[in-house]
Short mmCIF file of C-alpha atoms in Angstrom, two decimals:
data_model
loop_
_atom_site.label_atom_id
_atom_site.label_comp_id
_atom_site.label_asym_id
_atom_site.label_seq_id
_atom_site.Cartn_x
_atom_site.Cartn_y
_atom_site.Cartn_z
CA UNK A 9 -32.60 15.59 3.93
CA UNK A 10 -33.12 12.35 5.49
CA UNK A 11 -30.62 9.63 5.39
CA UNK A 12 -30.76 5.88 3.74
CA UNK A 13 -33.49 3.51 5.86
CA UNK A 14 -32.70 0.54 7.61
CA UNK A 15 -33.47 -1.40 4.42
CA UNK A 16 -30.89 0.63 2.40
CA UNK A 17 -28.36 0.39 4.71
CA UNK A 18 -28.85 -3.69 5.20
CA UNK A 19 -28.36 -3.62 1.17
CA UNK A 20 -25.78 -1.88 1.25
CA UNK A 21 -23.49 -3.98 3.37
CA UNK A 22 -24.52 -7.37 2.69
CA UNK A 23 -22.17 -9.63 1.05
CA UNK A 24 -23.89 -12.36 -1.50
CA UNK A 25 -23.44 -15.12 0.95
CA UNK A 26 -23.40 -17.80 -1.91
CA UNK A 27 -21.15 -21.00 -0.78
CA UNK A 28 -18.04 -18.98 -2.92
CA UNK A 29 -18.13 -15.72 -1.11
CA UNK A 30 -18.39 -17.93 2.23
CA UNK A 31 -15.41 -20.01 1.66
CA UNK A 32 -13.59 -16.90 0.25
CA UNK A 33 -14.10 -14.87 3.48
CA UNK A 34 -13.59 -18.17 5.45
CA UNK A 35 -10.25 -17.98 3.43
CA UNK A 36 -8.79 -14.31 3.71
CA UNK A 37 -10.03 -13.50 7.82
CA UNK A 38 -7.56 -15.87 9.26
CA UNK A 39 -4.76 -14.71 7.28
CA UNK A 40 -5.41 -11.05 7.04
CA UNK A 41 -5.03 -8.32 9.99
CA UNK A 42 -8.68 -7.41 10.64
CA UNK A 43 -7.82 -3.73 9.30
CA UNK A 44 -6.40 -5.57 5.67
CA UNK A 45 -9.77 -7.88 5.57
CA UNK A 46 -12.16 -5.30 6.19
CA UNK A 47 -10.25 -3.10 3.41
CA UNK A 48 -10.94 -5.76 1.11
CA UNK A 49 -14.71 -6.16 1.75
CA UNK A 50 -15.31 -2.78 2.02
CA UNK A 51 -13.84 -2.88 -1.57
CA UNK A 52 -16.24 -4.92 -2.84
CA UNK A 53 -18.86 -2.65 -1.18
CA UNK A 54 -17.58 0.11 -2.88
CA UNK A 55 -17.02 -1.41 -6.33
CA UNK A 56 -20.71 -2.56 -6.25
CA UNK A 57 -21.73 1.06 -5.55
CA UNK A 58 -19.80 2.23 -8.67
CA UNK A 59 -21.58 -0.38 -10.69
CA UNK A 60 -24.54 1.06 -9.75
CA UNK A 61 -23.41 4.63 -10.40
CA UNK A 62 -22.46 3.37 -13.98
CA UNK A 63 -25.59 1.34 -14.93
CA UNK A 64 -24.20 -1.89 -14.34
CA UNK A 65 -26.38 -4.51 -13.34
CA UNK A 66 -24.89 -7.79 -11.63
CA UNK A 67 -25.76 -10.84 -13.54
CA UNK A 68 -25.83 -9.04 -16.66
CA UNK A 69 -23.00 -6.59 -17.14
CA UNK A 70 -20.72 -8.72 -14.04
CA UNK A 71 -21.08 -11.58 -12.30
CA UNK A 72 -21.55 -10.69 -8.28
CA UNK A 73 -19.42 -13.70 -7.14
CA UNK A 74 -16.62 -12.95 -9.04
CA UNK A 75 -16.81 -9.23 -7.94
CA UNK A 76 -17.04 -10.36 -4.73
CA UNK A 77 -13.82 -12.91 -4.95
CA UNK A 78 -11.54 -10.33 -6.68
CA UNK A 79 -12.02 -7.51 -4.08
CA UNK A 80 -12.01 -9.89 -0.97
CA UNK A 81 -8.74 -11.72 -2.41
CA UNK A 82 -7.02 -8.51 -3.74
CA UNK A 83 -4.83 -8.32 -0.81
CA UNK A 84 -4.17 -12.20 -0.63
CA UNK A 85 -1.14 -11.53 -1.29
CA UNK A 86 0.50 -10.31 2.00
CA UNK A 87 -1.45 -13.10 3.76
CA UNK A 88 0.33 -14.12 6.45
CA UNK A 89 0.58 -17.95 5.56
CA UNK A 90 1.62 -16.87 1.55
CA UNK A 91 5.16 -17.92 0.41
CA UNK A 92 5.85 -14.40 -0.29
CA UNK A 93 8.19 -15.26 -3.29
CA UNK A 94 7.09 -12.62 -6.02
CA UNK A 95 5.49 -9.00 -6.44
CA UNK A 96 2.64 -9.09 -3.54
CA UNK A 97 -0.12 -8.29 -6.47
CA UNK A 98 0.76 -11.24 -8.50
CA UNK A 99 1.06 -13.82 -5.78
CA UNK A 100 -2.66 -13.15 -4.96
CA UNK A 101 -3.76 -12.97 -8.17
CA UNK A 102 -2.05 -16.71 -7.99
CA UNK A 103 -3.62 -17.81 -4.85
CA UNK A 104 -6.73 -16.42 -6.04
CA UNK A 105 -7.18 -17.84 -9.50
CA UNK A 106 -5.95 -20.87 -7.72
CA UNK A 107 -8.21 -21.26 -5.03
CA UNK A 108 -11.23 -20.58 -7.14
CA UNK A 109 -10.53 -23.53 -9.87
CA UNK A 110 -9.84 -25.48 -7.01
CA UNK A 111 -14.07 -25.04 -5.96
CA UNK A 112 -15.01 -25.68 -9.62
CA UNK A 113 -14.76 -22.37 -10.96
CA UNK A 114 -13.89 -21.83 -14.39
CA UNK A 115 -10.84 -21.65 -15.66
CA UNK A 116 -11.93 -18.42 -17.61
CA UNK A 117 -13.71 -16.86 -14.93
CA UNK A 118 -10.48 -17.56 -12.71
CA UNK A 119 -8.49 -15.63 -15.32
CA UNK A 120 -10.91 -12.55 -14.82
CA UNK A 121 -10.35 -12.88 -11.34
CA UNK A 122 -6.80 -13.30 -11.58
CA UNK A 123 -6.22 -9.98 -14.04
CA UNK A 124 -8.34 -8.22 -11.70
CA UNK A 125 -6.25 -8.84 -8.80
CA UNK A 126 -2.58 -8.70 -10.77
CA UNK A 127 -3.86 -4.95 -12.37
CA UNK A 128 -5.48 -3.56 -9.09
CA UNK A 129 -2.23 -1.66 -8.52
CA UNK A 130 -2.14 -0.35 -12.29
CA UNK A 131 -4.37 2.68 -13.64
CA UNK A 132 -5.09 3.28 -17.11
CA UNK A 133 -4.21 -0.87 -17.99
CA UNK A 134 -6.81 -1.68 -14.92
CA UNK A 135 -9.48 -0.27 -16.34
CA UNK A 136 -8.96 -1.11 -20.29
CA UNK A 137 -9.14 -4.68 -19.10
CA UNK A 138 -13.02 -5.12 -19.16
CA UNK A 139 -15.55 -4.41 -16.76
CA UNK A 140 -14.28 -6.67 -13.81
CA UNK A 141 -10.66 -5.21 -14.18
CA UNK A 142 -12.11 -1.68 -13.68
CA UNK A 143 -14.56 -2.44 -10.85
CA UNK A 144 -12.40 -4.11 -8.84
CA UNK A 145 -9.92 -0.76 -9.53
CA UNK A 146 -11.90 1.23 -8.63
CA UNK A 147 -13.36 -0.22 -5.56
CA UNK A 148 -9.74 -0.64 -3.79
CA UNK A 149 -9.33 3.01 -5.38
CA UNK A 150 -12.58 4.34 -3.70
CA UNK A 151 -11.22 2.91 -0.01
CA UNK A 152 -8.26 4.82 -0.14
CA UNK A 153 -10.27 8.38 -0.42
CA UNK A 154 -9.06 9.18 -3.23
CA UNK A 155 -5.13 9.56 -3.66
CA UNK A 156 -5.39 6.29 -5.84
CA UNK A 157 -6.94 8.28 -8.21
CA UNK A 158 -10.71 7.32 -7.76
CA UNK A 159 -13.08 8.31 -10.61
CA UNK A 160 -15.98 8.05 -8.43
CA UNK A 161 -15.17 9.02 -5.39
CA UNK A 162 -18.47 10.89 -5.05
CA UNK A 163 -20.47 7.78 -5.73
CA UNK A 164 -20.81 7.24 -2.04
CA UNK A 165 -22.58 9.85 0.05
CA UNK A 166 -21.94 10.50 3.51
CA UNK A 167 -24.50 8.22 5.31
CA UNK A 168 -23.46 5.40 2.77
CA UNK A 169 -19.78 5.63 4.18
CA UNK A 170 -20.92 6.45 7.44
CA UNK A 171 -22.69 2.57 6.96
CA UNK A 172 -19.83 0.74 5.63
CA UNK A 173 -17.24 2.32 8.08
CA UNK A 174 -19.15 1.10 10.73
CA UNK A 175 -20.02 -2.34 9.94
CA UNK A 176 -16.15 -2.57 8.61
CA UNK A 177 -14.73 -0.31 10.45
CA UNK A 178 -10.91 1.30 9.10
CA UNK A 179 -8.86 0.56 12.02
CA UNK A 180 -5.67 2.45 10.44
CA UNK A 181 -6.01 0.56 6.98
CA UNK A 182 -3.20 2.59 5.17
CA UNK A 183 -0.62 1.84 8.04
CA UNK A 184 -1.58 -1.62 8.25
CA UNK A 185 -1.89 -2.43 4.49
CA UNK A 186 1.58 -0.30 3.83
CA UNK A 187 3.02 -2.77 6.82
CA UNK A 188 2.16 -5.83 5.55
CA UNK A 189 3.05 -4.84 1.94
CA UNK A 190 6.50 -3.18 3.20
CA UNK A 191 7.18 -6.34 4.95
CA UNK A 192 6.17 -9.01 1.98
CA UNK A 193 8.39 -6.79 -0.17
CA UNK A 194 11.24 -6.93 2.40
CA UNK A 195 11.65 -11.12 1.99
CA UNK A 196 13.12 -11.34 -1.12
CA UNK A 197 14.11 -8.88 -4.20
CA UNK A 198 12.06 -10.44 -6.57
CA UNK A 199 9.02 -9.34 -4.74
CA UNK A 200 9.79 -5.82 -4.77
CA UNK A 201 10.87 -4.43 -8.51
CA UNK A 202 11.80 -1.49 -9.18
CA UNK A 203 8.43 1.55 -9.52
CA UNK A 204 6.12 -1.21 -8.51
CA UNK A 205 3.93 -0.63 -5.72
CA UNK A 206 5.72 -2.55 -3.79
CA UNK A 207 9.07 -1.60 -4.59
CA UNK A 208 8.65 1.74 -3.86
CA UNK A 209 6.40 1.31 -0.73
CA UNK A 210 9.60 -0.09 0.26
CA UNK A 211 12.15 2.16 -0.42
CA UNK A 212 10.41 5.25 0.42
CA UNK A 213 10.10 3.37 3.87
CA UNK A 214 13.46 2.32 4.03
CA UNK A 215 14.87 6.33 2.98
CA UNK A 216 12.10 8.52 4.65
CA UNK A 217 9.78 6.66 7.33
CA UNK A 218 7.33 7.25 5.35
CA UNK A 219 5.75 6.88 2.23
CA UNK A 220 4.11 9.37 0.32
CA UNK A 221 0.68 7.34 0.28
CA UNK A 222 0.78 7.48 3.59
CA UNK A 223 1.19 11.23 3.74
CA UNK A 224 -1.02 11.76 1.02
CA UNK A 225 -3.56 9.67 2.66
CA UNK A 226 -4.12 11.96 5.77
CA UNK A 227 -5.77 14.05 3.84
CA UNK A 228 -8.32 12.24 1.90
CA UNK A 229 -11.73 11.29 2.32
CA UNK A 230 -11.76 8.97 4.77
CA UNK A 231 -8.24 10.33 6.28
CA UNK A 232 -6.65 6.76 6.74
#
């Protein structure tokens, strides 16, 4: 079996480079650990190889740009310039839908953006949302291996992965995302409720040293 070309691969990891996904990645790099922004792009990656899997052509069944702004921004909120005054999944959503009507967008194409981002975090609500909701699920889903409960984790082969990992590489993703959601949750109470993500990212750190994603993580796909 031979592997994807050059070509393929080049497809495969380029981002849409329209004037939006520039100023979003523009946005997110200086304000994310390099492990956090290179989750969120490989995200997108991911979530446009699920489209693919599905049938779903960009520009017809979802708009690329938007695709592109709800996985990069997903994580906005644990930037480390955010005010970090509510649930870390809502505060981007925030920033997000903020920043984007901001450069003209929309104010309904902002919303998509910002229910993508808020219901990342949320299975079976995620995905009954409409076809950004669910992309954008199951792109962040796909990056963690598989304890998120990915549907398609087997949309990516081998040498695909083997391309995205190393133009964005992993660089410990789950301890670094778990870090800087532990520590977002940590500033006020408000930002961590109770069986949230975040509020029991933070607890289980706080009792075990540990959380269970964590755990559960060393044994997916991708291992971390």
């Amino acid at each position: 079996m031979t592997g994807p070309t050059d070509e393929a691969i080049a497809d495969l990891i380029t981002l849409p480079g329209t004037p939006l996904a520039d100023a979003v990645v523009n946005l997110i790099r200086p304000v994310e650990t390099p492990s956090v922004f290179n989750h969120s792009i490989r995200s997108y990656l991911f979530a446009r190889l699920v489209a693919g899997r599905l049938g779903l052509a960009a520009g017809h069944d979802y708009h690329d740009d938007l695709l592109f702004a709800a996985c990069a921004m997903h994580d906005l909120g644990v930037a480390s310039d955010g005010p970090h005054s509510q649930r870390f999944e809502v505060e981007g959503a925030d920033r997000a839908a903020s920043f984007l009507t901001d450069r003209g967008v929309p104010a309904a194409d902002a919303d998509q953006v910002w229910q993508a981002i808020a219901l990342h975090t949320s299975p079976g609500i995620a995905e009954r949302r409409g076809t950004l909701c669910a992309l954008v699920r199951e792109g962040v889903a796909l990056d963690f291996g598989g304890p998120l409960g990915a549907n398609h984790v087997d949309a990516v082969t081998d040498e695909q992965a083997d391309a995205v990992h190393a133009a964005y590489p992993r660089l410990d993703m789950i301890r670094s995302l778990t870090d800087a959601i532990v520590a977002q949750a940590a500033k006020d109470p408000k930002n961590a409720p109770r069986y949230t993500i975040p509020g029991e990212l933070l607890r289980e750190r706080e009792t075990f040293g540990r959380t269970r994603l964590e755990h559960t993580c060393r044994s997916s796909r991708w291992g971390n």
